[in-house]
Amino acid sequence: EAQVTQNPRYLITVTGKKLTVTCSQNMNHEYMSWYRQDPGLGLRQIYYSMNVEVTDKGDVPEGYKVSRKEKRNFPLILESPSPNQTSLYFCASHSMGQNTEAFFGQGTRLTVV
Amino acid sequence: AQKITQTQPGMFVQEKEAVTLDCTYDTSDQSYGLFWYKQPSSGEMIFLIYQGSYDEQNATEGRYSLNFQKARKSANLVISASQLGDSAMYFCAMREGPYSGAGSYQLTFGKGTKLSVIP
């Protein structure tokens, strides 16, 4: 089954404690991205990757890092989380092309206290 | 300027009635794609329908259709015969053409419309 898998689904952490949210896709997609969703703001792109070892900033990259060492994996790293990073996070992937549907992970609800 | 505008934060519709969710977009590209996603209360993002800028006909997928008016830059989602399970957030999104630059495959989302179906 084609899917994007994120882990964990829920996470409560403390300010400053480094964390990683994993994302893996099994569709051999070149393009992967991370979004955060906040009430009233829709989904905003954090980082994206167009292929292995190729990553770039999206609209709201501050406080986040990513890596793309393998095509299937695209982890999101918060080196020093802060309360304003409390949000719902989505990983998405799609093949290159304008009309290709993006597949989303189940979402990770992160709370930073 | 916002690239995707959804002007209805919330809407109500009677079960079995049709409903239109508005979406306008802003782009200078000739080639772009428009998407609608549904997000139920469980949180997952579900792809509903796609319309390409060069598509002559409006897209349809079952009870979903897209009313595409290119000159007005609008891509409204029409849900026919609403069901209780249609209650959810709905997001309109756009992907601009492949020559727009490094972020050209980015999906830009609107802020969403919360649809509530009343029995």
PDB file of N, CA and C in Angstrom, chain B residues 23-73:
ATOM      1  N   CYS B  23     -12.690  29.260  -3.594  1.00  0.00           N
ATOM      2  CA  CYS B  23     -11.232  29.340  -3.620  1.00  0.00           C
ATOM      3  C   CYS B  23     -10.822  30.253  -4.761  1.00  0.00           C
ATOM      4  N   THR B  24     -10.066  31.278  -4.461  1.00  0.00           N
ATOM      5  CA  THR B  24      -9.463  32.091  -5.513  1.00  0.00           C
ATOM      6  C   THR B  24      -7.953  32.014  -5.355  1.00  0.00           C
ATOM      7  N   TYR B  25      -7.257  32.198  -6.458  1.00  0.00           N
ATOM      8  CA  TYR B  25      -5.806  32.023  -6.440  1.00  0.00           C
ATOM      9  C   TYR B  25      -5.141  33.160  -7.200  1.00  0.00           C
ATOM     10  N   ASP B  26      -3.873  33.296  -6.945  1.00  0.00           N
ATOM     11  CA  ASP B  26      -3.104  34.384  -7.565  1.00  0.00           C
ATOM     12  C   ASP B  26      -1.811  33.810  -8.099  1.00  0.00           C
ATOM     13  N   THR B  27      -1.620  33.878  -9.385  1.00  0.00           N
ATOM     14  CA  THR B  27      -0.385  33.431 -10.009  1.00  0.00           C
ATOM     15  C   THR B  27      -0.202  34.143 -11.337  1.00  0.00           C
ATOM     16  N   SER B  28       1.036  34.324 -11.710  1.00  0.00           N
ATOM     17  CA  SER B  28       1.331  34.885 -13.032  1.00  0.00           C
ATOM     18  C   SER B  28       1.753  33.785 -14.007  1.00  0.00           C
ATOM     19  N   ASP B  29       1.824  32.539 -13.495  1.00  0.00           N
ATOM     20  CA  ASP B  29       2.182  31.424 -14.365  1.00  0.00           C
ATOM     21  C   ASP B  29       1.018  31.063 -15.265  1.00  0.00           C
ATOM     22  N   GLN B  30       1.355  30.537 -16.442  1.00  0.00           N
ATOM     23  CA  GLN B  30       0.319  30.003 -17.320  1.00  0.00           C
ATOM     24  C   GLN B  30       0.024  28.546 -16.994  1.00  0.00           C
ATOM     25  N   SER B  31       1.011  27.872 -16.430  1.00  0.00           N
ATOM     26  CA  SER B  31       0.882  26.450 -16.133  1.00  0.00           C
ATOM     27  C   SER B  31       0.878  26.246 -14.630  1.00  0.00           C
ATOM     28  N   TYR B  32      -0.186  25.706 -14.119  1.00  0.00           N
ATOM     29  CA  TYR B  32      -0.300  25.477 -12.678  1.00  0.00           C
ATOM     30  C   TYR B  32      -1.364  24.419 -12.437  1.00  0.00           C
ATOM     31  N   GLY B  33      -1.378  23.910 -11.230  1.00  0.00           N
ATOM     32  CA  GLY B  33      -2.367  22.913 -10.848  1.00  0.00           C
ATOM     33  C   GLY B  33      -3.072  23.319  -9.574  1.00  0.00           C
ATOM     34  N   LEU B  34      -4.316  22.944  -9.475  1.00  0.00           N
ATOM     35  CA  LEU B  34      -5.138  23.283  -8.305  1.00  0.00           C
ATOM     36  C   LEU B  34      -5.653  22.000  -7.674  1.00  0.00           C
ATOM     37  N   PHE B  35      -5.591  21.926  -6.374  1.00  0.00           N
ATOM     38  CA  PHE B  35      -5.948  20.723  -5.636  1.00  0.00           C
ATOM     39  C   PHE B  35      -6.921  21.093  -4.514  1.00  0.00           C
ATOM     40  N   TRP B  36      -7.757  20.128  -4.163  1.00  0.00           N
ATOM     41  CA  TRP B  36      -8.566  20.236  -2.963  1.00  0.00           C
ATOM     42  C   TRP B  36      -8.284  19.026  -2.077  1.00  0.00           C
ATOM     43  N   TYR B  37      -8.113  19.323  -0.772  1.00  0.00           N
ATOM     44  CA  TYR B  37      -7.908  18.274   0.218  1.00  0.00           C
ATOM     45  C   TYR B  37      -8.964  18.407   1.304  1.00  0.00           C
ATOM     46  N   LYS B  38      -9.318  17.266   1.871  1.00  0.00           N
ATOM     47  CA  LYS B  38     -10.261  17.202   2.991  1.00  0.00           C
ATOM     48  C   LYS B  38      -9.505  16.763   4.231  1.00  0.00           C
ATOM     49  N   GLN B  39      -9.793  17.418   5.356  1.00  0.00           N
ATOM     50  CA  GLN B  39      -9.183  17.021   6.615  1.00  0.00           C
ATOM     51  C   GLN B  39     -10.286  16.782   7.645  1.00  0.00           C
ATOM     52  N   PRO B  40     -10.660  15.523   7.875  1.00  0.00           N
ATOM     53  CA  PRO B  40     -11.656  15.234   8.914  1.00  0.00           C
ATOM     54  C   PRO B  40     -11.081  15.487  10.296  1.00  0.00           C
ATOM     55  N   SER B  41     -11.914  15.343  11.294  1.00  0.00           N
ATOM     56  CA  SER B  41     -11.482  15.635  12.663  1.00  0.00           C
ATOM     57  C   SER B  41     -10.348  14.719  13.116  1.00  0.00           C
ATOM     58  N   SER B  42     -10.200  13.584  12.488  1.00  0.00           N
ATOM     59  CA  SER B  42      -9.109  12.674  12.828  1.00  0.00           C
ATOM     60  C   SER B  42      -7.748  13.208  12.383  1.00  0.00           C
ATOM     61  N   GLY B  43      -7.747  14.205  11.500  1.00  0.00           N
ATOM     62  CA  GLY B  43      -6.509  14.909  11.194  1.00  0.00           C
ATOM     63  C   GLY B  43      -5.823  14.590   9.888  1.00  0.00           C
ATOM     64  N   GLU B  44      -6.115  13.455   9.269  1.00  0.00           N
ATOM     65  CA  GLU B  44      -5.372  13.122   8.047  1.00  0.00           C
ATOM     66  C   GLU B  44      -5.789  14.006   6.879  1.00  0.00           C
ATOM     67  N   MET B  45      -4.930  14.148   5.914  1.00  0.00           N
ATOM     68  CA  MET B  45      -5.182  14.939   4.710  1.00  0.00           C
ATOM     69  C   MET B  45      -5.561  13.983   3.581  1.00  0.00           C
ATOM     70  N   ILE B  46      -6.740  14.199   3.023  1.00  0.00           N
ATOM     71  CA  ILE B  46      -7.267  13.305   1.994  1.00  0.00           C
ATOM     72  C   ILE B  46      -7.408  14.088   0.693  1.00  0.00           C
ATOM     73  N   PHE B  47      -6.736  13.617  -0.348  1.00  0.00           N
ATOM     74  CA  PHE B  47      -6.834  14.261  -1.655  1.00  0.00           C
ATOM     75  C   PHE B  47      -8.217  14.021  -2.255  1.00  0.00           C
ATOM     76  N   LEU B  48      -8.823  15.083  -2.783  1.00  0.00           N
ATOM     77  CA  LEU B  48     -10.156  14.967  -3.366  1.00  0.00           C
ATOM     78  C   LEU B  48     -10.155  15.099  -4.882  1.00  0.00           C
ATOM     79  N   ILE B  49      -9.525  16.157  -5.399  1.00  0.00           N
ATOM     80  CA  ILE B  49      -9.709  16.460  -6.810  1.00  0.00           C
ATOM     81  C   ILE B  49      -8.605  17.392  -7.278  1.00  0.00           C
ATOM     82  N   TYR B  50      -8.290  17.285  -8.574  1.00  0.00           N
ATOM     83  CA  TYR B  50      -7.232  18.091  -9.202  1.00  0.00           C
ATOM     84  C   TYR B  50      -7.751  18.729 -10.486  1.00  0.00           C
ATOM     85  N   GLN B  51      -7.294  19.968 -10.722  1.00  0.00           N
ATOM     86  CA  GLN B  51      -7.600  20.665 -11.977  1.00  0.00           C
ATOM     87  C   GLN B  51      -6.330  21.304 -12.504  1.00  0.00           C
ATOM     88  N   GLY B  52      -5.983  21.009 -13.728  1.00  0.00           N
ATOM     89  CA  GLY B  52      -4.836  21.638 -14.369  1.00  0.00           C
ATOM     90  C   GLY B  52      -5.258  22.897 -15.096  1.00  0.00           C
ATOM     91  N   SER B  53      -4.328  23.832 -15.193  1.00  0.00           N
ATOM     92  CA  SER B  53      -4.676  25.126 -15.780  1.00  0.00           C
ATOM     93  C   SER B  53      -5.025  25.013 -17.255  1.00  0.00           C
ATOM     94  N   TYR B  54      -4.537  23.965 -17.912  1.00  0.00           N
ATOM     95  CA  TYR B  54      -4.833  23.799 -19.329  1.00  0.00           C
ATOM     96  C   TYR B  54      -5.991  22.852 -19.586  1.00  0.00           C
ATOM     97  N   ASP B  55      -6.562  22.316 -18.519  1.00  0.00           N
ATOM     98  CA  ASP B  55      -7.685  21.392 -18.705  1.00  0.00           C
ATOM     99  C   ASP B  55      -8.893  22.171 -19.217  1.00  0.00           C
ATOM    100  N   GLU B  56      -9.474  21.643 -20.290  1.00  0.00           N
ATOM    101  CA  GLU B  56     -10.617  22.315 -20.902  1.00  0.00           C
ATOM    102  C   GLU B  56     -11.886  22.137 -20.080  1.00  0.00           C
ATOM    103  N   GLN B  57     -12.016  20.964 -19.495  1.00  0.00           N
ATOM    104  CA  GLN B  57     -13.240  20.670 -18.765  1.00  0.00           C
ATOM    105  C   GLN B  57     -13.016  20.728 -17.263  1.00  0.00           C
ATOM    106  N   ASN B  58     -14.091  21.029 -16.544  1.00  0.00           N
ATOM    107  CA  ASN B  58     -14.018  20.999 -15.084  1.00  0.00           C
ATOM    108  C   ASN B  58     -13.820  19.570 -14.602  1.00  0.00           C
ATOM    109  N   ALA B  59     -12.973  19.426 -13.587  1.00  0.00           N
ATOM    110  CA  ALA B  59     -12.710  18.105 -13.039  1.00  0.00           C
ATOM    111  C   ALA B  59     -13.902  17.615 -12.215  1.00  0.00           C
ATOM    112  N   THR B  60     -14.123  16.316 -12.252  1.00  0.00           N
ATOM    113  CA  THR B  60     -15.151  15.705 -11.413  1.00  0.00           C
ATOM    114  C   THR B  60     -14.605  14.403 -10.841  1.00  0.00           C
ATOM    115  N   GLU B  61     -14.993  14.118  -9.594  1.00  0.00           N
ATOM    116  CA  GLU B  61     -14.631  12.869  -8.930  1.00  0.00           C
ATOM    117  C   GLU B  61     -15.801  12.493  -8.040  1.00  0.00           C
ATOM    118  N   GLY B  62     -16.664  11.637  -8.554  1.00  0.00           N
ATOM    119  CA  GLY B  62     -17.811  11.223  -7.761  1.00  0.00           C
ATOM    120  C   GLY B  62     -18.701  12.405  -7.415  1.00  0.00           C
ATOM    121  N   ARG B  63     -18.909  12.651  -6.131  1.00  0.00           N
ATOM    122  CA  ARG B  63     -19.767  13.771  -5.702  1.00  0.00           C
ATOM    123  C   ARG B  63     -19.037  15.110  -5.697  1.00  0.00           C
ATOM    124  N   TYR B  64     -17.758  15.087  -6.010  1.00  0.00           N
ATOM    125  CA  TYR B  64     -16.967  16.321  -6.007  1.00  0.00           C
ATOM    126  C   TYR B  64     -16.781  16.818  -7.433  1.00  0.00           C
ATOM    127  N   SER B  65     -16.955  18.100  -7.612  1.00  0.00           N
ATOM    128  CA  SER B  65     -16.620  18.715  -8.890  1.00  0.00           C
ATOM    129  C   SER B  65     -15.945  20.049  -8.621  1.00  0.00           C
ATOM    130  N   LEU B  66     -15.161  20.459  -9.577  1.00  0.00           N
ATOM    131  CA  LEU B  66     -14.411  21.702  -9.418  1.00  0.00           C
ATOM    132  C   LEU B  66     -14.929  22.686 -10.459  1.00  0.00           C
ATOM    133  N   ASN B  67     -15.431  23.800 -10.007  1.00  0.00           N
ATOM    134  CA  ASN B  67     -15.921  24.855 -10.892  1.00  0.00           C
ATOM    135  C   ASN B  67     -14.748  25.796 -11.168  1.00  0.00           C
ATOM    136  N   PHE B  68     -14.082  25.554 -12.302  1.00  0.00           N
ATOM    137  CA  PHE B  68     -12.846  26.258 -12.642  1.00  0.00           C
ATOM    138  C   PHE B  68     -13.172  27.412 -13.571  1.00  0.00           C
ATOM    139  N   GLN B  69     -12.897  28.629 -13.103  1.00  0.00           N
ATOM    140  CA  GLN B  69     -13.098  29.818 -13.934  1.00  0.00           C
ATOM    141  C   GLN B  69     -11.753  30.535 -14.027  1.00  0.00           C
ATOM    142  N   LYS B  70     -11.055  30.240 -15.086  1.00  0.00           N
ATOM    143  CA  LYS B  70      -9.657  30.661 -15.225  1.00  0.00           C
ATOM    144  C   LYS B  70      -9.528  32.179 -15.256  1.00  0.00           C
ATOM    145  N   ALA B  71     -10.395  32.844 -15.992  1.00  0.00           N
ATOM    146  CA  ALA B  71     -10.292  34.299 -16.122  1.00  0.00           C
ATOM    147  C   ALA B  71     -10.511  34.987 -14.774  1.00  0.00           C
ATOM    148  N   ARG B  72     -11.334  34.389 -13.950  1.00  0.00           N
ATOM    149  CA  ARG B  72     -11.610  34.962 -12.623  1.00  0.00           C
ATOM    150  C   ARG B  72     -10.649  34.400 -11.575  1.00  0.00           C
ATOM    151  N   LYS B  73      -9.802  33.464 -11.973  1.00  0.00           N
ATOM    152  CA  LYS B  73      -8.854  32.811 -11.065  1.00  0.00           C
ATOM    153  C   LYS B  73      -9.577  32.235  -9.852  1.00  0.00           C
TER     154      LYS B  73
END
